[in-house]
Amino acid sequence: MIDVRLLRTNLDGVRSALARRGKPDLLVQVDEAVALDTRLREISLERDTLRAEVNDLSKQVGALRRDKKNDEAEALMERSRAGGDRERVLQSEIDTVQDALQQIMLRIPNLPHPDAPDGAGDHENPIVKGPINLPATFGEHQRVPHWETATALGILDNERATKIAGAMFTMQRGLGATLARALCQFALDQNADAFEEIRPPSFVTTATLTATGHLPKFADDAYAIERDDLWAIPTAEVPLTSLHAGEVLDEAELPVRLMAYSPCYRREAGSAGRDTRGMLRAHEFDKVEILAIARPEDAPELLTELVGRAEALMAALELPYRIIEICTGDMGGSHHRSFDIEVYAPGCDAWLEVSSVSWFSDYQARRADIRFKRTGQKGTEIANTLNGSALAVPRVWAAICENHRQPDGSVRIPDVLLPYMRGATHITPKA
RNA sequence: GGAGAGGUGCCAGAGUGGCCGAAUGGGGCGCCCUGCUAAGGCGUUGUCCGUCUUAAAGCGGACCGUGGGUUCAAAUCCCACCCUCUCCGCCA
């Protein structure tokens, strides 16, 4: 959530920042929020005043009862009762207004960073680096989509995955399964120098899924386990962000740096049939996420670092990649500024998004109530959060199958993964 | 899943309707005493919202697991839920 107080102190700033997202409805929502907030403060003040009266009368009643002046006490109780009745009426209006305001605030997206590029949609995301490692030409053997080659190699068996679980599930076999796990292991090892490894729960409460901004807006995209009131996580960002929810951290503990491998579950509502072949889009996939909780002033540098770490993995895997910055019209609702890393897959002839790194300013931290205390100062401040995929397995797996395919049809394992492949240097067709 | 016990401030822990935002002890912070250390003395010690103010202070409200209820008045009584611990059952 953005800070409600911004609506009071800098409404023009909020409006112009949100206008850059190119969704006129947002400004209507802002106006509604302003009206509700104004009303809420009016009636809250009235309620507090009434409460003060009732509190005062009650104290007097207590004193009079002790002095056995029951008649006088009775008179005050009568007045207090009347005050209490009026208070109840106000309180129910407060509840209504507060709830309405909360619902709107939960849906108003974050303010884009001033340096985030303007743009109407994904076609206007500027390339800020690369392409790197992109050869002038690709061999014919690389121009075959991975769903054909990997199936032929016996390392991808989506047909049986579908038999078991339905459409849009994938299954890797043999060295294909090993490769998927190797990628996770590699991504974790590469970031272990600065990040604590977490193995979080894969199911979370509604409050947890709300903190990151996935609820209430994107309920249809998440798997719900209704019987137990739980949600399957769409990314490890969700449990990691809420790891310190409701806590006040010491400034000295910051930045908190966490990483986690986790399965990710997405219903992909609305995208059925799009990019669904092979490993491009599935209901379940593996990912290694890196995340930081930081003081606001440290966030820009951390954003650069996180992007650099995700980039380093693609470089080490010898894949052609580029970095794009997400423009205001394409930016996720919780994002303040974000960058994607895309890898080129010659068989699909497409740039695949393999990592997304974002700075959320205090938007998620306010929802999650993550605060910190500056050393030697009174009071607390809302922290900033940042996170990014270090490595999302399926598309990287696909890109390896296509880019590193040899003229003989085998797939070469990049050197950095060799320690995790049980001695295999190539994936070759079964004899 | 069953039975029982419990959730109070930074920590321990008292508090069964009013004088309780909360005793007492410990810790932290400040000052004093002290050659140094130890011991001791005095004081102080949370968060959120609103209001006034350039700001601080002040003032008002809220917070004793969470949400409801009873009452003039709730940490305290009632209901539901969540969590923790012990025992039993089940189980990788």
PDB file of C-alpha atoms (C1' of nucleotides) in Angstrom, chain B residues 6-85:
ATOM      1  C1'   G B   6      -1.316 -21.521  28.933  1.00  0.00           C
ATOM      2  C1'   G B   7      -0.748 -16.779  25.688  1.00  0.00           C
ATOM      3  C1'   U B   8       0.319  -9.647  29.747  1.00  0.00           C
ATOM      4  C1'   G B   9       5.494  -4.415  28.188  1.00  0.00           C
ATOM      5  C1'   C B  10      12.761  -5.794  25.841  1.00  0.00           C
ATOM      6  C1'   C B  11      12.753 -10.482  29.316  1.00  0.00           C
ATOM      7  C1'   A B  12      10.703 -12.990  33.680  1.00  0.00           C
ATOM      8  C1'   G B  13       6.242 -12.462  36.068  1.00  0.00           C
ATOM      9  C1'   A B  14       1.808 -10.340  39.243  1.00  0.00           C
ATOM     10  C1'   G B  15      -2.858  -8.771  38.263  1.00  0.00           C
ATOM     11  C1'   U B  16     -10.733 -12.004  38.333  1.00  0.00           C
ATOM     12  C1'   G B  17     -14.782  -5.504  36.821  1.00  0.00           C
ATOM     13  C1'   G B  18     -13.335   0.977  38.298  1.00  0.00           C
ATOM     14  C1'   C B  19      -7.729   4.285  41.683  1.00  0.00           C
ATOM     15  C1'   C B  20      -4.337  -0.674  35.578  1.00  0.00           C
ATOM     16  C1'   G B  21      -0.768   1.361  29.951  1.00  0.00           C
ATOM     17  C1'   A B  22      -0.507  -2.083  33.862  1.00  0.00           C
ATOM     18  C1'   A B  23       2.890  -4.198  40.504  1.00  0.00           C
ATOM     19  C1'   U B  24       7.658  -6.437  41.324  1.00  0.00           C
ATOM     20  C1'   G B  25      12.366  -8.188  39.592  1.00  0.00           C
ATOM     21  C1'   G B  26      15.900  -8.288  35.586  1.00  0.00           C
ATOM     22  C1'   G B  27      17.803  -5.752  31.244  1.00  0.00           C
ATOM     23  C1'   G B  28      18.674  -1.051  28.597  1.00  0.00           C
ATOM     24  C1'   C B  29      19.553   4.289  28.953  1.00  0.00           C
ATOM     25  C1'   G B  30      20.955   8.850  31.994  1.00  0.00           C
ATOM     26  C1'   C B  31      22.958  10.960  36.421  1.00  0.00           C
ATOM     27  C1'   C B  32      25.405  10.389  41.367  1.00  0.00           C
ATOM     28  C1'   C B  33      28.913   7.801  44.521  1.00  0.00           C
ATOM     29  C1'   U B  34      33.740   5.268  43.624  1.00  0.00           C
ATOM     30  C1'   G B  35      41.595   5.311  42.652  1.00  0.00           C
ATOM     31  C1'   C B  36      39.978   0.974  39.128  1.00  0.00           C
ATOM     32  C1'   U B  37      36.535  -3.069  39.185  1.00  0.00           C
ATOM     33  C1'   A B  38      32.458  -4.955  41.843  1.00  0.00           C
ATOM     34  C1'   A B  39      28.480  -3.392  44.770  1.00  0.00           C
ATOM     35  C1'   G B  40      25.161   0.780  45.727  1.00  0.00           C
ATOM     36  C1'   G B  41      21.729   5.320  45.199  1.00  0.00           C
ATOM     37  C1'   C B  42      18.310   8.318  42.168  1.00  0.00           C
ATOM     38  C1'   G B  43      15.718   8.874  37.657  1.00  0.00           C
ATOM     39  C1'   U B  44      14.021   7.029  33.004  1.00  0.00           C
ATOM     40  C1'   U B  45      12.194   3.247  29.525  1.00  0.00           C
ATOM     41  C1'   G B  46       6.682   0.733  24.124  1.00  0.00           C
ATOM     42  C1'   U B  47       3.723   1.026  19.630  1.00  0.00           C
ATOM     43  C1'   C B  48      -0.194   2.886  16.450  1.00  0.00           C
ATOM     44  C1'   C B  49      -3.923   6.668  15.041  1.00  0.00           C
ATOM     45  C1'   G B  50      -5.819  11.569  15.398  1.00  0.00           C
ATOM     46  C1'   U B  51      -5.274  16.766  16.867  1.00  0.00           C
ATOM     47  C1'   C B  52      -2.420  21.363  17.537  1.00  0.00           C
ATOM     48  C1'   U B  53       2.419  23.128  15.915  1.00  0.00           C
ATOM     49  C1'   U B  54       7.639  24.974  11.197  1.00  0.00           C
ATOM     50  C1'   A B  55       9.103  21.341  14.927  1.00  0.00           C
ATOM     51  C1'   A B  56       9.223  19.495  19.831  1.00  0.00           C
ATOM     52  C1'   A B  57       6.158  19.399  23.922  1.00  0.00           C
ATOM     53  C1'   G B  58       1.056  18.952  24.860  1.00  0.00           C
ATOM     54  C1'   C B  59      -3.924  16.989  24.338  1.00  0.00           C
ATOM     55  C1'   G B  60      -7.440  12.948  22.866  1.00  0.00           C
ATOM     56  C1'   G B  61      -8.181   7.806  21.303  1.00  0.00           C
ATOM     57  C1'   A B  62      -6.474   2.675  20.758  1.00  0.00           C
ATOM     58  C1'   C B  63      -3.287  -1.503  22.065  1.00  0.00           C
ATOM     59  C1'   C B  64      -2.615  -7.186  27.872  1.00  0.00           C
ATOM     60  C1'   G B  65      -2.854 -13.666  21.260  1.00  0.00           C
ATOM     61  C1'   U B  66      -7.049 -12.318  17.251  1.00  0.00           C
ATOM     62  C1'   G B  67     -12.181 -11.130  16.402  1.00  0.00           C
ATOM     63  C1'   G B  68     -16.966 -10.477  18.462  1.00  0.00           C
ATOM     64  C1'   G B  69     -20.300  -9.802  22.917  1.00  0.00           C
ATOM     65  C1'   U B  70     -21.984  -8.133  28.077  1.00  0.00           C
ATOM     66  C1'   U B  71     -21.339  -3.384  31.061  1.00  0.00           C
ATOM     67  C1'   C B  72     -21.749   3.466  32.740  1.00  0.00           C
ATOM     68  C1'   A B  73     -16.779   0.976  32.920  1.00  0.00           C
ATOM     69  C1'   A B  74     -13.122  -5.119  30.531  1.00  0.00           C
ATOM     70  C1'   A B  75      -6.177  -7.391  30.838  1.00  0.00           C
ATOM     71  C1'   U B  76     -10.075  -9.123  34.251  1.00  0.00           C
ATOM     72  C1'   C B  77     -16.791 -11.809  32.631  1.00  0.00           C
ATOM     73  C1'   C B  78     -19.052 -14.567  28.024  1.00  0.00           C
ATOM     74  C1'   C B  79     -18.490 -16.692  22.821  1.00  0.00           C
ATOM     75  C1'   A B  80     -15.587 -18.074  18.522  1.00  0.00           C
ATOM     76  C1'   C B  81     -10.948 -18.586  16.408  1.00  0.00           C
ATOM     77  C1'   C B  82      -5.420 -18.699  16.221  1.00  0.00           C
ATOM     78  C1'   C B  83      -0.910 -20.086  18.455  1.00  0.00           C
ATOM     79  C1'   U B  84       2.379 -22.495  22.245  1.00  0.00           C
ATOM     80  C1'   C B  85       3.432 -26.428  25.822  1.00  0.00           C
TER      81        C B  85
END
